[in-house]
Phi, psi and omega in degrees: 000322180299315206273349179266330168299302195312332172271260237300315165280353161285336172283329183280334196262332164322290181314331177275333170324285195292324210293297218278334177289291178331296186306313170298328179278342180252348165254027196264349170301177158292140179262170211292330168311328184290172190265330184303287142016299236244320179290316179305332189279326178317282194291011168284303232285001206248337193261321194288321154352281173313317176298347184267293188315340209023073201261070184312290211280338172292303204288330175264031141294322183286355157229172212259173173285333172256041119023078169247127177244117182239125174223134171348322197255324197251007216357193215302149156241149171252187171318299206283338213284317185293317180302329158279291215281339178258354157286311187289318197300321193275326183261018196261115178285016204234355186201131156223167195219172205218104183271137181226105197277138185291121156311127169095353193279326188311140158215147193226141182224121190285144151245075176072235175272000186298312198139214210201134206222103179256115186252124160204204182226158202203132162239134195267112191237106206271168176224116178220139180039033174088344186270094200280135181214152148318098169271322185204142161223135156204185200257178182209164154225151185217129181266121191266145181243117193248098219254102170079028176105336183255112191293131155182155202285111172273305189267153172221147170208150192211148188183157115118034196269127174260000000 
């Protein structure tokens, strides 16, 4: 009996261990008050506009020209390859597609002077015949780089898409 109370306050005191590092990993971003925070989010929300809207030229302003893009399904790309495939995507009249960052998912992390290293998760929702479906949710991180006041995704990375 001694040795199971003795598991038990060992097991409780793991959870109590653990508890306060768990909490720290999910707040260790910038909080949502900050101008880093506030700027980035601006600019998912400016770029991904543009991407609803199929705004081409607003939307490829938001990368950089050396442009790495790596994703699960095509793995790397650079700038002209996205810059083709989202000029075809946009001008294709038979499907438009509609991006949505899940709320509460964005998190920013300053990188010095560099910029900001953005995480969150997003669902891609198509349109065919008038009818809008869940096409996709995955998660992206993105490395933003901020060279003289002008934002723009240098790193791009989209995963984990179901």
């Amino acid at each position: 009996m001694k040795s199971l109370y003795n598991y038990a306050v060992l097991a409780t005191l793991s959870v109590i261990a653990v508890l306060p590092a768990a909490a720290q990993h999910q707040n260790n971003g910038v909080q949502h008050g900050d101008s880093l925070y506030q700027t980035v989010s601006r600019l998912d929300s400016t770029m991904f506009s543009a991407y609803n809207k199929r705004d081409l030229e607003t939307f490829m302003s938001h990368f950089s020209p050396d442009l790495e893009f790596y994703d699960d399904r095509g793995g790397l790309s650079d700038y002209a390859h996205n810059l083709a495939a989202f000029k075809r995507n946009f001008t294709d009249p038979a499907h438009s597609s509609r991006r949505e960052l899940v709320k509460g998912s964005l998190v920013v992390y300053r990188l010095g002077n560099f910029g900001a290293l953005a995480i969150g998760v997003h669902k891609f929702y198509g349109t065919v015949n008038g009818k809008e479906e869940l096409e996709a949710t995955a998660k992206f991180t993105e490395v933003w780089e901020n060279k003289n006041g002008k934002w723009q995704i240098k790193r791009e990375m989209s995963y984990d898409h179901r």
